[in-house]
PDB file of C-alpha atoms and ligand atoms in Angstrom:
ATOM      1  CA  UNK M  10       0.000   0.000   0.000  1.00 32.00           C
ATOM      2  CA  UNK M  11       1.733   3.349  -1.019  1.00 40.00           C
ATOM      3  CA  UNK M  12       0.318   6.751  -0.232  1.00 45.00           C
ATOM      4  CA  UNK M  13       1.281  10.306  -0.506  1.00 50.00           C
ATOM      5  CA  UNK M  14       1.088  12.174   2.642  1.00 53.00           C
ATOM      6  CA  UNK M  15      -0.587  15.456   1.964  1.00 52.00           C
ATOM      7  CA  UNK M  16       0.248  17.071   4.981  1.00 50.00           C
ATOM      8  CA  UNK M  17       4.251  16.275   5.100  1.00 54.00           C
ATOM      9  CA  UNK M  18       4.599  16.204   1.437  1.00 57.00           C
ATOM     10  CA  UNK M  19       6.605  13.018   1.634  1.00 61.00           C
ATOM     11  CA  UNK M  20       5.992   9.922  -0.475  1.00 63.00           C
ATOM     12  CA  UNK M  21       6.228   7.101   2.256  1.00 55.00           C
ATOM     13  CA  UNK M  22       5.084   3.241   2.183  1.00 43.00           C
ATOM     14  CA  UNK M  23       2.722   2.254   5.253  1.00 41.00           C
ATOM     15  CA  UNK M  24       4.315  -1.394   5.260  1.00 41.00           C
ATOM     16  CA  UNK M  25       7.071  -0.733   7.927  1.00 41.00           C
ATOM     17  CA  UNK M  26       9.267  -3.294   5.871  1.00 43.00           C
ATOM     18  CA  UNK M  27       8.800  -2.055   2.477  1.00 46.00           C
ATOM     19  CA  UNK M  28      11.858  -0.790   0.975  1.00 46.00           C
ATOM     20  CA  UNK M  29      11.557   3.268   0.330  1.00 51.00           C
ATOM     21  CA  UNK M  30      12.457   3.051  -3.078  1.00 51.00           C
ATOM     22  CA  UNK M  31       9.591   1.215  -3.766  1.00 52.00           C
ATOM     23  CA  UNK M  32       7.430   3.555  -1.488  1.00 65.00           C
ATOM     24  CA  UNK M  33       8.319   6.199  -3.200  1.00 84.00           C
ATOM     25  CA  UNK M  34       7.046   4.502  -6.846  1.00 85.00           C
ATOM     26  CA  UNK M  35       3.594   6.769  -6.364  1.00 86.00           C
ATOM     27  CA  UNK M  36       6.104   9.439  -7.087  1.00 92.00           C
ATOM     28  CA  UNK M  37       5.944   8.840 -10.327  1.00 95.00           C
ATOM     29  CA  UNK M  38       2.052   9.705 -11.157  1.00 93.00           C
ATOM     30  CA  UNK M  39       2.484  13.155  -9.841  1.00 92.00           C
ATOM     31  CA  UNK M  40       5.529  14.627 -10.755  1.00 95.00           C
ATOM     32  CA  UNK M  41       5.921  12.869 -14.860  1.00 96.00           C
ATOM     33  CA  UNK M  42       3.128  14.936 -15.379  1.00 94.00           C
ATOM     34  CA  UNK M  43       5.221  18.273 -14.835  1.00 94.00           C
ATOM     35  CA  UNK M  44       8.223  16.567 -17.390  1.00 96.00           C
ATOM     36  CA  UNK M  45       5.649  15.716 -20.332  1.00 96.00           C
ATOM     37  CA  UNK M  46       6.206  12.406 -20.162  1.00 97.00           C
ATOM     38  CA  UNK M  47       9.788  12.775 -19.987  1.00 98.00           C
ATOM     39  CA  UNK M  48      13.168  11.732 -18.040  1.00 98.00           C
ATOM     40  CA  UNK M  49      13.986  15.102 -16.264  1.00 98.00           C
ATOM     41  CA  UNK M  50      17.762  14.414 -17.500  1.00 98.00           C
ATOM     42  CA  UNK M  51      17.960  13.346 -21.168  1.00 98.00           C
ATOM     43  CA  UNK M  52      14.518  14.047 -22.089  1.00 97.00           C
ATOM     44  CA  UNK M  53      13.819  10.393 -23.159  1.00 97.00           C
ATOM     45  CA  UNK M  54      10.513   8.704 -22.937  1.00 97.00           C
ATOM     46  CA  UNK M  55       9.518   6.838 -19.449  1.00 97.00           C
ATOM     47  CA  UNK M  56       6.604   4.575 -18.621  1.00 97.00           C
ATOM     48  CA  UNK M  57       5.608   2.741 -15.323  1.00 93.00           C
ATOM     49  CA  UNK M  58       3.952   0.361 -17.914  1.00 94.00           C
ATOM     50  CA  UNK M  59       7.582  -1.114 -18.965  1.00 94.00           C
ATOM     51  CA  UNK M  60       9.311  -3.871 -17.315  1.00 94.00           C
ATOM     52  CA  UNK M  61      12.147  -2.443 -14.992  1.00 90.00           C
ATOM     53  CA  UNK M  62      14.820  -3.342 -16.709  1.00 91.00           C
ATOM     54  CA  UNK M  63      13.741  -1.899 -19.322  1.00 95.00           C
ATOM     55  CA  UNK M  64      15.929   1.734 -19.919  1.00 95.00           C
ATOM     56  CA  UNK M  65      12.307   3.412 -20.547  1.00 96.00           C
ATOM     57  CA  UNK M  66      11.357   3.144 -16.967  1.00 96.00           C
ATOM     58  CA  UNK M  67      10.119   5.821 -14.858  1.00 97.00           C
ATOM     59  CA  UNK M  68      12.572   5.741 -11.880  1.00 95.00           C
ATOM     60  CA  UNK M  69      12.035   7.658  -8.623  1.00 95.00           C
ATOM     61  CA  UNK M  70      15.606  10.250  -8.589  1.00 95.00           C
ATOM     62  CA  UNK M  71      16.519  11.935  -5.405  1.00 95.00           C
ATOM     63  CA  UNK M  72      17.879  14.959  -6.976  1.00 96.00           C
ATOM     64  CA  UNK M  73      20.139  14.844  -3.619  1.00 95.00           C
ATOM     65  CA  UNK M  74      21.268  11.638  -3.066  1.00 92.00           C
ATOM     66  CA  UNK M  75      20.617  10.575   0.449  1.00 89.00           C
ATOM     67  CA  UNK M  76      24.095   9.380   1.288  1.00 88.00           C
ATOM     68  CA  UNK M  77      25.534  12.793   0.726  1.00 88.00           C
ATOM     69  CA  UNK M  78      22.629  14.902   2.274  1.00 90.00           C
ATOM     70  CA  UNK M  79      22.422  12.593   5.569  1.00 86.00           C
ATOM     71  CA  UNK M  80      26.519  13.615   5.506  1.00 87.00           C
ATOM     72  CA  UNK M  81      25.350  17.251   5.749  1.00 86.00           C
ATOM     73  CA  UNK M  82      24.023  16.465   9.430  1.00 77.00           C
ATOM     74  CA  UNK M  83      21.299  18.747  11.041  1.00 74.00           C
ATOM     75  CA  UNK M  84      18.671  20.994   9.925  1.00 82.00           C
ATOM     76  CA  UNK M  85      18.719  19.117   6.409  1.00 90.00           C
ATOM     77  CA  UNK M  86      14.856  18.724   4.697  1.00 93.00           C
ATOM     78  CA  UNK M  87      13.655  15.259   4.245  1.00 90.00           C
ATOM     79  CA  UNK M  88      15.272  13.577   1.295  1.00 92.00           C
ATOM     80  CA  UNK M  89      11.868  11.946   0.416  1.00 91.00           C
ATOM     81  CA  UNK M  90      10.290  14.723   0.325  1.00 93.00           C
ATOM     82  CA  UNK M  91       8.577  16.402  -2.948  1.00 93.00           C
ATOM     83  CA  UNK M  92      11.691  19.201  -3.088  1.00 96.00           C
ATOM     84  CA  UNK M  93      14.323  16.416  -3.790  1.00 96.00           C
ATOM     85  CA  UNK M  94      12.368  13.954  -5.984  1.00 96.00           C
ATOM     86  CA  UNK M  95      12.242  13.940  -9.826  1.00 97.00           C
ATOM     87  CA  UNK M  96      11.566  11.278 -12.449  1.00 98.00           C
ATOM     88  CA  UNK M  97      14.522   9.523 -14.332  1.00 97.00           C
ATOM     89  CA  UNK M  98      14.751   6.891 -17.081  1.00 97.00           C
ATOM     90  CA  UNK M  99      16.153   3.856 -15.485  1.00 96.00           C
ATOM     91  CA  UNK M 100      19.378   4.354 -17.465  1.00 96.00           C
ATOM     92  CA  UNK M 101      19.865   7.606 -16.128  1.00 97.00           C
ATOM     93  CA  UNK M 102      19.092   6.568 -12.743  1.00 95.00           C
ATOM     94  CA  UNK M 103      21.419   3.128 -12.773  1.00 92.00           C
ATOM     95  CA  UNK M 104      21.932   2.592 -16.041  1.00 91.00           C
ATOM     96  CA  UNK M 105      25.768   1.988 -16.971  1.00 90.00           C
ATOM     97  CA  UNK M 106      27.279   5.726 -17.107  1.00 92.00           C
ATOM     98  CA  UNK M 107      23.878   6.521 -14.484  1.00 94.00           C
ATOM     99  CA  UNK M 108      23.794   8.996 -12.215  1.00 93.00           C
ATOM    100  CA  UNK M 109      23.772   6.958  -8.261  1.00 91.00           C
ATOM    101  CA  UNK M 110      24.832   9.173  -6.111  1.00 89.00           C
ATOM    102  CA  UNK M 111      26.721  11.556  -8.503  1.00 90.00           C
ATOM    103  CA  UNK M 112      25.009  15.276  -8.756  1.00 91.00           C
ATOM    104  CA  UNK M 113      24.449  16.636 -11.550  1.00 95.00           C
ATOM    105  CA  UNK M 114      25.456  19.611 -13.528  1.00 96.00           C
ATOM    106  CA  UNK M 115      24.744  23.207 -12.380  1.00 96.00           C
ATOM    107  CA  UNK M 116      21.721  23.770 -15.615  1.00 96.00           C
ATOM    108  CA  UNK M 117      19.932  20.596 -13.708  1.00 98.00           C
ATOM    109  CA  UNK M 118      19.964  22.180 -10.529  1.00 97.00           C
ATOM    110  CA  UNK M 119      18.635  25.475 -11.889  1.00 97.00           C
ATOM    111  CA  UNK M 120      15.903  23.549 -13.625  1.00 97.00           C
ATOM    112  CA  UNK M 121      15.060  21.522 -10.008  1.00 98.00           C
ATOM    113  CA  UNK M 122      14.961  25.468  -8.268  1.00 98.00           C
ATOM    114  CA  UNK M 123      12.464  26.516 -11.208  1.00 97.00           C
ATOM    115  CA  UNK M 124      10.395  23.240 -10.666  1.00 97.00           C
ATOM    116  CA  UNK M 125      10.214  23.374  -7.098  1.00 96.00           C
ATOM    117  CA  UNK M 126       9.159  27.158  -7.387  1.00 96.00           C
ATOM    118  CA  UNK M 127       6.600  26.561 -10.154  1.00 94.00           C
ATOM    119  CA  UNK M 128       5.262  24.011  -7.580  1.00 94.00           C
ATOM    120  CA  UNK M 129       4.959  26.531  -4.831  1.00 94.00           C
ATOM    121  CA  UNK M 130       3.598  28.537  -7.380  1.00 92.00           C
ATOM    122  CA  UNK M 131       0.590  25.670  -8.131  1.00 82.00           C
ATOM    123  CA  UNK M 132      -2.635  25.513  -7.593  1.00 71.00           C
ATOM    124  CA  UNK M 133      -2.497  22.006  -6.380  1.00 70.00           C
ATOM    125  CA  UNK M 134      -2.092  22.560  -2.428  1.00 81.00           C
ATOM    126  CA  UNK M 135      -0.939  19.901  -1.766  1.00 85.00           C
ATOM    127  CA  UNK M 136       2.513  19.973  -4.192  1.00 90.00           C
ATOM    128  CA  UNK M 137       2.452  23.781  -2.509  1.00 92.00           C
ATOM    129  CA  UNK M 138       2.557  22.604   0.863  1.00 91.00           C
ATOM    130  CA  UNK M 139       5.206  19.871   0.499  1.00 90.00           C
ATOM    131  CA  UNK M 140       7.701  22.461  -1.116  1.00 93.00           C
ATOM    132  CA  UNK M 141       6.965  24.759   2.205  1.00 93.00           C
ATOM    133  CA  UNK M 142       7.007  22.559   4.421  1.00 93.00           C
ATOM    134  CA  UNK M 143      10.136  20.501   3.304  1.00 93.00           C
ATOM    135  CA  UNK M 144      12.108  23.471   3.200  1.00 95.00           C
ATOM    136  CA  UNK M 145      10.834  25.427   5.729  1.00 94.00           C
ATOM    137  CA  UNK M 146       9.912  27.811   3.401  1.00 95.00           C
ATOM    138  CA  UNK M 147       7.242  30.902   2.206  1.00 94.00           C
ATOM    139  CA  UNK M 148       8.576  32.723  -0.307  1.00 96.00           C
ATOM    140  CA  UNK M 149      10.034  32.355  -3.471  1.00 96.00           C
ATOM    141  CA  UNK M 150      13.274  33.709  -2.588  1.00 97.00           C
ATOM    142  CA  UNK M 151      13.535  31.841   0.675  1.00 97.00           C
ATOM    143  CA  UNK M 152      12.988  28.336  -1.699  1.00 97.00           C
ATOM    144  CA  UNK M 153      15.525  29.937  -3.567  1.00 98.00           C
ATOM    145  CA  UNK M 154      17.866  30.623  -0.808  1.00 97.00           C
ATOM    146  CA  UNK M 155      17.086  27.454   1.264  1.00 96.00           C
ATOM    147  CA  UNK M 156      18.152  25.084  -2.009  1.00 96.00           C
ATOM    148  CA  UNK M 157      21.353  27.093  -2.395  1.00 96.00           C
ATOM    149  CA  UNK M 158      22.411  26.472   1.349  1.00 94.00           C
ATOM    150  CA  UNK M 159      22.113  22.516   0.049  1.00 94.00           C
ATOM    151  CA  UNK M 160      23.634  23.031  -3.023  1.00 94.00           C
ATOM    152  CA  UNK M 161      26.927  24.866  -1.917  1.00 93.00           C
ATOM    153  CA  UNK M 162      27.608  21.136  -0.620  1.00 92.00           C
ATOM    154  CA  UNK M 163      27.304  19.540  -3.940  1.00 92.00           C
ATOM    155  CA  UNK M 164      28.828  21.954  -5.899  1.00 92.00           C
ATOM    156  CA  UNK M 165      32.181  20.933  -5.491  1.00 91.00           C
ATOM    157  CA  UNK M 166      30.848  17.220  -6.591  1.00 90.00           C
ATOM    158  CA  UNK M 167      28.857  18.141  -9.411  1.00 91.00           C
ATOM    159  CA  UNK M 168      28.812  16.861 -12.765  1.00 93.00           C
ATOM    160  CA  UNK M 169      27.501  14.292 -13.771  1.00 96.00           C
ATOM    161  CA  UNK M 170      25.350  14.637 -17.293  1.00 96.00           C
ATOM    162  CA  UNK M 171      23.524  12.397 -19.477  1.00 97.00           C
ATOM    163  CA  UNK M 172      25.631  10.760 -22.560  1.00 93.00           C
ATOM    164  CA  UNK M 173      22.567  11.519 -24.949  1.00 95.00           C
ATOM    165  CA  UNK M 174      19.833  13.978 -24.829  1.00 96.00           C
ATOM    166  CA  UNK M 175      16.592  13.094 -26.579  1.00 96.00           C
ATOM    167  CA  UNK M 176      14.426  15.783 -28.703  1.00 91.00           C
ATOM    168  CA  UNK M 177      10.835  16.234 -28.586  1.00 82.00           C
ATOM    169  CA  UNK M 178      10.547  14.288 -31.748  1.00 78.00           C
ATOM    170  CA  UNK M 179      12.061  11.116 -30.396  1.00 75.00           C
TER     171      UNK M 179
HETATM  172 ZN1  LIG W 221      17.290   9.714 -18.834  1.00 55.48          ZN
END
């Protein structure tokens, strides 16, 4: 049973023993629609309706990975949470040449800032309420301000890219 919290914002599984990742698969139905369809890195294609091995398939992507932001220590936003999540092909994700637990390049973290404040933006309450509360949060500039405070510890790590971007035609 997976569900999406609506007052936390986070994407959690109510079996205690379910592993996150796959608690986190509901993910998928709410943010591909914000990324057409489309892997938020190389701009490929994804489904949920293709086996998993498959390099079409939606994958939930913590923007942050969660090795490197529990390193951080305190006062650090939930790395479930709406703010850090975005939908990758599986080959981006873990593919060979995939992302793990490599950040990517600055234009992907601008992209993720302009995402999470379209979201805050939203009429959907609920995506609105995730962003603030995840990041502590009210205004656009303090979203703004709050993600750069994370990012200053990736920086120095970043860049990792796709090895092909897809066009709108593919
Ligand atoms: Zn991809």
């Amino acid at each position: 049973m997976l569900s999406y919290d609506q007052e936390d914002g986070l994407f959690y599984s109510e079996l205690e023993n379910d592993n996150q990742r796959i608690g986190l698969r509901s993910a998928v139905d709410t943010l591909l629609p914000y990324q057409n369809g489309r892997c938020f890195y190389c701009n490929r294609k994804v489904s949920k309706f293709v086996l998993s091995h498959y390099d079409e398939f939606a994958d939930v992507d913590h923007f942050f990975p969660i090795s490197i932001l529990s390193r951080i220590g305190k006062d650090v936003p939930n790395p479930n949470g709406v703010w850090n999540l975005v939908i990758a092909c599986k080959k981006c994700n873990r593919g060979q040449n995939g992302k793990f637990d490599a950040p990517p390049i600055n234009e992907y973290y601008e992209s993720l800032v302009t995402r999470n404040i379209l979201f805050f933006e939203e009429h959907r309450h609920s995506l609105k309420n995730a962003i603030c509360l995840s990041l502590n949060a009210t205004t656009k500039q303090a979203i703004r301000n709050r993600m750069d405070s994370i990012y200053f510890y990736f920086k120095p790590l970043a860049g990792w890219r796709p090895e092909r971007i897809f066009h709108s035609e593919d």
